[in-house]
XYZ file of N, CA, C and O in Angstrom:
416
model
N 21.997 8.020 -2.948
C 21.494 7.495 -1.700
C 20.112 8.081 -1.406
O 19.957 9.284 -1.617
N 18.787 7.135 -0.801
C 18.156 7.845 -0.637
C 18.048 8.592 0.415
O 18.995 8.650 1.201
N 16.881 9.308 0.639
C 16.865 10.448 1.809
C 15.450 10.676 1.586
O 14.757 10.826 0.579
N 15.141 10.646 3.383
C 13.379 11.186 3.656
C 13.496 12.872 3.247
O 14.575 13.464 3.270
N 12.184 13.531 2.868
C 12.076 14.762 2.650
C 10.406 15.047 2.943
O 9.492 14.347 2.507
N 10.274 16.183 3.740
C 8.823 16.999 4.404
C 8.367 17.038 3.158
O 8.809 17.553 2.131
N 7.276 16.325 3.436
C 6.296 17.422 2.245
C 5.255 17.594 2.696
O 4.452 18.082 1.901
N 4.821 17.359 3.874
C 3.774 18.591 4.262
C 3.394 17.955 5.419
O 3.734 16.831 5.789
N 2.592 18.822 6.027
C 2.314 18.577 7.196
C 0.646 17.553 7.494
O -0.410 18.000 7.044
N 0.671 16.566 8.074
C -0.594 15.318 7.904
C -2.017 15.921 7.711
O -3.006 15.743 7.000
N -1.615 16.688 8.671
C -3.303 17.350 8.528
C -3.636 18.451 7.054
O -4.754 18.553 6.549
N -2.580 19.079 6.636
C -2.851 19.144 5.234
C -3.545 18.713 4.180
O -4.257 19.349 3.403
N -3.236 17.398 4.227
C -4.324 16.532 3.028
C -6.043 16.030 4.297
O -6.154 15.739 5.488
N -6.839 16.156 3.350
C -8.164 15.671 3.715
C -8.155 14.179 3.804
O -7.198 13.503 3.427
N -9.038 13.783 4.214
C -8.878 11.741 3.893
C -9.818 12.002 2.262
O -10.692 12.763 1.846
N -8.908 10.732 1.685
C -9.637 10.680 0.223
C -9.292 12.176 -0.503
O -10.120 12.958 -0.970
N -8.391 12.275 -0.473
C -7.468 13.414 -1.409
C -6.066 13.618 -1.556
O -5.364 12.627 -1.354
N -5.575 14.550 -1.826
C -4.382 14.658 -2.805
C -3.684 16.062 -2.739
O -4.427 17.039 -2.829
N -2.128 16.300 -2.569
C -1.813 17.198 -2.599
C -0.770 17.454 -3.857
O -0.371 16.430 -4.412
N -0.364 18.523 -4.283
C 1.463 18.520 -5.267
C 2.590 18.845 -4.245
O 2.729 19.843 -3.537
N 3.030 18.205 -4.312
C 4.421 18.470 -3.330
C 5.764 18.677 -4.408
O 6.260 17.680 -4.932
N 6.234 19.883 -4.654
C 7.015 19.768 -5.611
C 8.781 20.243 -4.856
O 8.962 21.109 -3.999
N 9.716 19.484 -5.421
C 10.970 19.066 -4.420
C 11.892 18.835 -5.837
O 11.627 18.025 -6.725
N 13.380 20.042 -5.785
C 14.166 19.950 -6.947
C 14.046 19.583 -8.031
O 14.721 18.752 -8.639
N 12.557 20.593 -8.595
C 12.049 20.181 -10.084
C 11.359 19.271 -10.201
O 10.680 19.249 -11.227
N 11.252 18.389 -9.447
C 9.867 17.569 -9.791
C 8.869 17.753 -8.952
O 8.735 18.458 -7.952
N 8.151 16.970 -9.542
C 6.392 17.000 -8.905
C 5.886 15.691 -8.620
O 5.897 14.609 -9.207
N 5.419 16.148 -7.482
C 4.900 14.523 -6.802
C 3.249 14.828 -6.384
O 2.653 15.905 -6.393
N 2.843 13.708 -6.085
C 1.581 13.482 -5.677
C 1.673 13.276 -4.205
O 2.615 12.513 -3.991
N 1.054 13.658 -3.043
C 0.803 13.255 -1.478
C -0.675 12.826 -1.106
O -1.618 13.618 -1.092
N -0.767 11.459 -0.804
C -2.071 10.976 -0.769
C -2.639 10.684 0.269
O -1.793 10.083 0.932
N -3.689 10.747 0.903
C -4.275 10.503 2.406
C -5.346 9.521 1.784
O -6.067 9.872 0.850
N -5.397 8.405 2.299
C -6.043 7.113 1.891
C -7.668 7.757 3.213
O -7.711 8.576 4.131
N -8.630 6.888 2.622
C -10.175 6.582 3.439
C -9.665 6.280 4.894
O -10.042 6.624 6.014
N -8.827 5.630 4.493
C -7.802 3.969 5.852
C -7.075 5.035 6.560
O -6.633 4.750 7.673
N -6.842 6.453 5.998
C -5.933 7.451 7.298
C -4.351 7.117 6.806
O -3.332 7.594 7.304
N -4.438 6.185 5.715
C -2.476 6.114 5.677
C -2.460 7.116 3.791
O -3.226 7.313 2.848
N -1.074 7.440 4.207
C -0.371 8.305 3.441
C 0.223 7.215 2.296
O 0.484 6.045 2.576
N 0.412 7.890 0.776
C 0.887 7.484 -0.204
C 1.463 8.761 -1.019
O 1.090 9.920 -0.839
N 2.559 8.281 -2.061
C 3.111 9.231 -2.805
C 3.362 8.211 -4.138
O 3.610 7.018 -4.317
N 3.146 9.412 -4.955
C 3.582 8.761 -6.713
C 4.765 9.995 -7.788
O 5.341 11.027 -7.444
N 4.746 9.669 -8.387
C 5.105 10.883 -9.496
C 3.880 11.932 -9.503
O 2.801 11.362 -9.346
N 3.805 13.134 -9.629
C 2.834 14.319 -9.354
C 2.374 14.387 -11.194
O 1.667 15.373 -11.398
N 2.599 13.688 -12.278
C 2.105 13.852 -13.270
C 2.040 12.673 -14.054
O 2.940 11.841 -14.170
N 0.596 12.647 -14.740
C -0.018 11.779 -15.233
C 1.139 11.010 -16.170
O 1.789 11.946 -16.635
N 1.551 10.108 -16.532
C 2.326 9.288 -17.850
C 1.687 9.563 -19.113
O 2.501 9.436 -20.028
N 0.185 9.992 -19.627
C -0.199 9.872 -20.498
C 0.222 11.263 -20.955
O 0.978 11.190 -21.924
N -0.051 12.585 -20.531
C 0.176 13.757 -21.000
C 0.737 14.725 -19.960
O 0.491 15.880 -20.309
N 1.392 14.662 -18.826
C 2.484 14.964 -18.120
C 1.409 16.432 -17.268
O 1.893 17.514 -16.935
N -0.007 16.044 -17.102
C -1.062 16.862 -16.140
C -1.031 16.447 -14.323
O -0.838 15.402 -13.702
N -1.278 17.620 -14.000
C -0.714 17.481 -12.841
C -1.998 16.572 -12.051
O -3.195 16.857 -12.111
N -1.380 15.404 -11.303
C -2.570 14.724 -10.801
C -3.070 15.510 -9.484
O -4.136 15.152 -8.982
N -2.601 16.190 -9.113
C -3.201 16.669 -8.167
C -4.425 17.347 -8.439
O -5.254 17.485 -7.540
N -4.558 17.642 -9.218
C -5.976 18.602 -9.903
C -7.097 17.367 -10.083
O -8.209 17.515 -10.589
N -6.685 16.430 -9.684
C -7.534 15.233 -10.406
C -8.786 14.540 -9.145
O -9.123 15.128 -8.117
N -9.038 13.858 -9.373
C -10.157 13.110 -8.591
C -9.763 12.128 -7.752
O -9.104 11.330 -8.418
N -9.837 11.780 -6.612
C -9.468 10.698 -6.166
C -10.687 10.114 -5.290
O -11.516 10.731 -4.622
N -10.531 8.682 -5.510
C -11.897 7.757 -5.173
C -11.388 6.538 -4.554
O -10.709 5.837 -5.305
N -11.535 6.169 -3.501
C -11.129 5.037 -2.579
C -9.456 5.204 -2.798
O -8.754 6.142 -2.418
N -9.044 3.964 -3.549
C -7.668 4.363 -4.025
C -7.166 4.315 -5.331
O -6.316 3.588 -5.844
N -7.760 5.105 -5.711
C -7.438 5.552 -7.106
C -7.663 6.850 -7.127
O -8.536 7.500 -6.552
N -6.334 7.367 -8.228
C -6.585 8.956 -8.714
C -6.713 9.000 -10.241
O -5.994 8.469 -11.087
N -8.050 9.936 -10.418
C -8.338 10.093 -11.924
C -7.632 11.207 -12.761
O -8.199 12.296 -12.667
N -7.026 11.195 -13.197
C -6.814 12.523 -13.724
C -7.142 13.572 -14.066
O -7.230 13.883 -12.878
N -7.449 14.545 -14.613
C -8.346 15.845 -15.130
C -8.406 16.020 -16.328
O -9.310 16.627 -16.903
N -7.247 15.401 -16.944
C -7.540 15.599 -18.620
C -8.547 14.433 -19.335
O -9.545 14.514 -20.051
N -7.978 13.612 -18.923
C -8.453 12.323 -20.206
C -8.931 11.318 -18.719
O -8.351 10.239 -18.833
N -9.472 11.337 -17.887
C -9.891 10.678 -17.159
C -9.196 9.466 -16.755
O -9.701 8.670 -15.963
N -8.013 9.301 -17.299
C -7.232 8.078 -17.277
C -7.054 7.528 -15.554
O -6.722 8.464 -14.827
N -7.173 6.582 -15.039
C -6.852 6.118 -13.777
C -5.496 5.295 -13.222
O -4.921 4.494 -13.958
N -5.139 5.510 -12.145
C -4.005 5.197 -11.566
C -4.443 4.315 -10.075
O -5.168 4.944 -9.305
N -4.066 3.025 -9.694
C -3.801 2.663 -8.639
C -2.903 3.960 -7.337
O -1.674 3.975 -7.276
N -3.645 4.777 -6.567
C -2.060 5.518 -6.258
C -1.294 4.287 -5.065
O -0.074 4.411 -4.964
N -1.697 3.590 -4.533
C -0.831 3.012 -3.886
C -0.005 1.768 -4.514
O 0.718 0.931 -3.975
N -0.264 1.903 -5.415
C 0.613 0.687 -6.203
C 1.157 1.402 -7.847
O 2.044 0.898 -8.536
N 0.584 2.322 -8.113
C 1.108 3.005 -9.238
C 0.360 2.417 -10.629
O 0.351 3.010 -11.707
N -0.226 1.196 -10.371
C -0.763 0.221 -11.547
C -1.786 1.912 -12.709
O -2.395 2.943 -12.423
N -1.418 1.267 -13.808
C -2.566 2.259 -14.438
C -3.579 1.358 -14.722
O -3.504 0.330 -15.394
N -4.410 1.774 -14.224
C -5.996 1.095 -14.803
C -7.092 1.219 -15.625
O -8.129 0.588 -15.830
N -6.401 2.513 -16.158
C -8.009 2.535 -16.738
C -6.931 3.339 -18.381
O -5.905 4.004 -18.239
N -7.572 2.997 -19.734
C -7.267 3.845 -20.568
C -7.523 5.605 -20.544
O -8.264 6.068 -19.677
N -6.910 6.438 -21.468
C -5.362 5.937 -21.997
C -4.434 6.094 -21.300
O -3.399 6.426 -21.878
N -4.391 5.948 -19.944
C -2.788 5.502 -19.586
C -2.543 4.248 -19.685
O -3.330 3.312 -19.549
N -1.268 4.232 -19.962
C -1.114 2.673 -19.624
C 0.710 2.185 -19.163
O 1.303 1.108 -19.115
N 1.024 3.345 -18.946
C 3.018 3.480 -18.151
C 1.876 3.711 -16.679
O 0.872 4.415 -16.570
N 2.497 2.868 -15.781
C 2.222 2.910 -14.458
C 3.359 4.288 -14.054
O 4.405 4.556 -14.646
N 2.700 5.074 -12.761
C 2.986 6.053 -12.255
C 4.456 4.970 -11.109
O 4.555 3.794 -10.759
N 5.197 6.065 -10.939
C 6.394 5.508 -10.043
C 5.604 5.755 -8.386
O 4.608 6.436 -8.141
N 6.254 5.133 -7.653
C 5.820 5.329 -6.043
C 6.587 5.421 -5.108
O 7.370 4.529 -4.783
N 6.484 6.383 -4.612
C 7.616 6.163 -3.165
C 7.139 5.895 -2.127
O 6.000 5.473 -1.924
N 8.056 6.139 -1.286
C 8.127 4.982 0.504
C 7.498 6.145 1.050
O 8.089 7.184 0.756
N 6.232 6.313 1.925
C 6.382 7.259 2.821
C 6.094 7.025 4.496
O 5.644 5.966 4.936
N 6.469 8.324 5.429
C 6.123 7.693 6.650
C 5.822 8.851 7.141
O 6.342 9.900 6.758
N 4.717 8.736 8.276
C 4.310 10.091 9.257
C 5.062 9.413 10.052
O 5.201 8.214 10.294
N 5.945 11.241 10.750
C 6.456 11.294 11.859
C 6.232 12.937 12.304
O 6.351 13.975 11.652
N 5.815 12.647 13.858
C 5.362 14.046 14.931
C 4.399 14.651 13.518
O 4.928 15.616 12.967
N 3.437 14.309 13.075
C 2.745 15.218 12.110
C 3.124 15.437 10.962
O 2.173 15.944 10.367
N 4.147 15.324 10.184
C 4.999 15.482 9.684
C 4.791 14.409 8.129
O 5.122 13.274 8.471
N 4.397 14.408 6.711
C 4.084 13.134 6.102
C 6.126 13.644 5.283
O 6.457 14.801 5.027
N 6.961 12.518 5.102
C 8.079 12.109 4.739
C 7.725 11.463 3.930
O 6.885 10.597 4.175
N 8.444 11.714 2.140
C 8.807 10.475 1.261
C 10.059 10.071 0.922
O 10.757 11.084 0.973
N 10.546 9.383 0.688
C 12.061 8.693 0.683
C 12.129 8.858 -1.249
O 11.545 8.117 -2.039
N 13.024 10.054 -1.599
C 13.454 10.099 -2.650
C 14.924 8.974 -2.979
O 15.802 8.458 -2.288
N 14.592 8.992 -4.255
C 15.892 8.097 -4.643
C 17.227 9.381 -5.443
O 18.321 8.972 -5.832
């Protein structure tokens, strides 16, 4: 079943950046869009399992740090070589300050 889970608090992330939120062994990505809204993905690249948070993020896309590979983060699409397994995405929502993603 799923279930919302904290991963950090809104003002944490900058606009146009990226946090690791890591929750029972995995690693996720926490994203603050230009637009002020929040996104979440898998926290590591598909191509070589690098943590995207270390990576670049530009309108809405995050680059990675190793191999420059690009990711849609709000849709997960990979765009740019060599990735090419789209990143997974979850549901998220601010509440009282608060950014929530809905694990499965």
């Amino acid at each position: 079943m799923a279930e919302w889970i904290e991963a950090c608090a809104a003002d944490d992330i900058d606009e146009e950046d990226v946090i690791r939120f890591d929750h029972a062994g995995r690693t996720f990505a926490i994203y603050r869009s230009p637009d002020d809204e929040y996104f979440a993905t898998d926290g590591l690249c598909t191509h070589e399992k690098v943590h995207l948070a270390d990576g670049l993020v530009m309108d809405d896309v995050i680059e990675c740090p190793k191999h420059n590979g690009r990711f849609n983060y709000k849709t997960g699409q990979a765009l740019r070589a060599p990735v090419c397994v789209n990143l997974k995405t979850y549901p998220v929502k601010v509440e009282a300050g608060k950014v929530l993603i809905q694990l499965d």
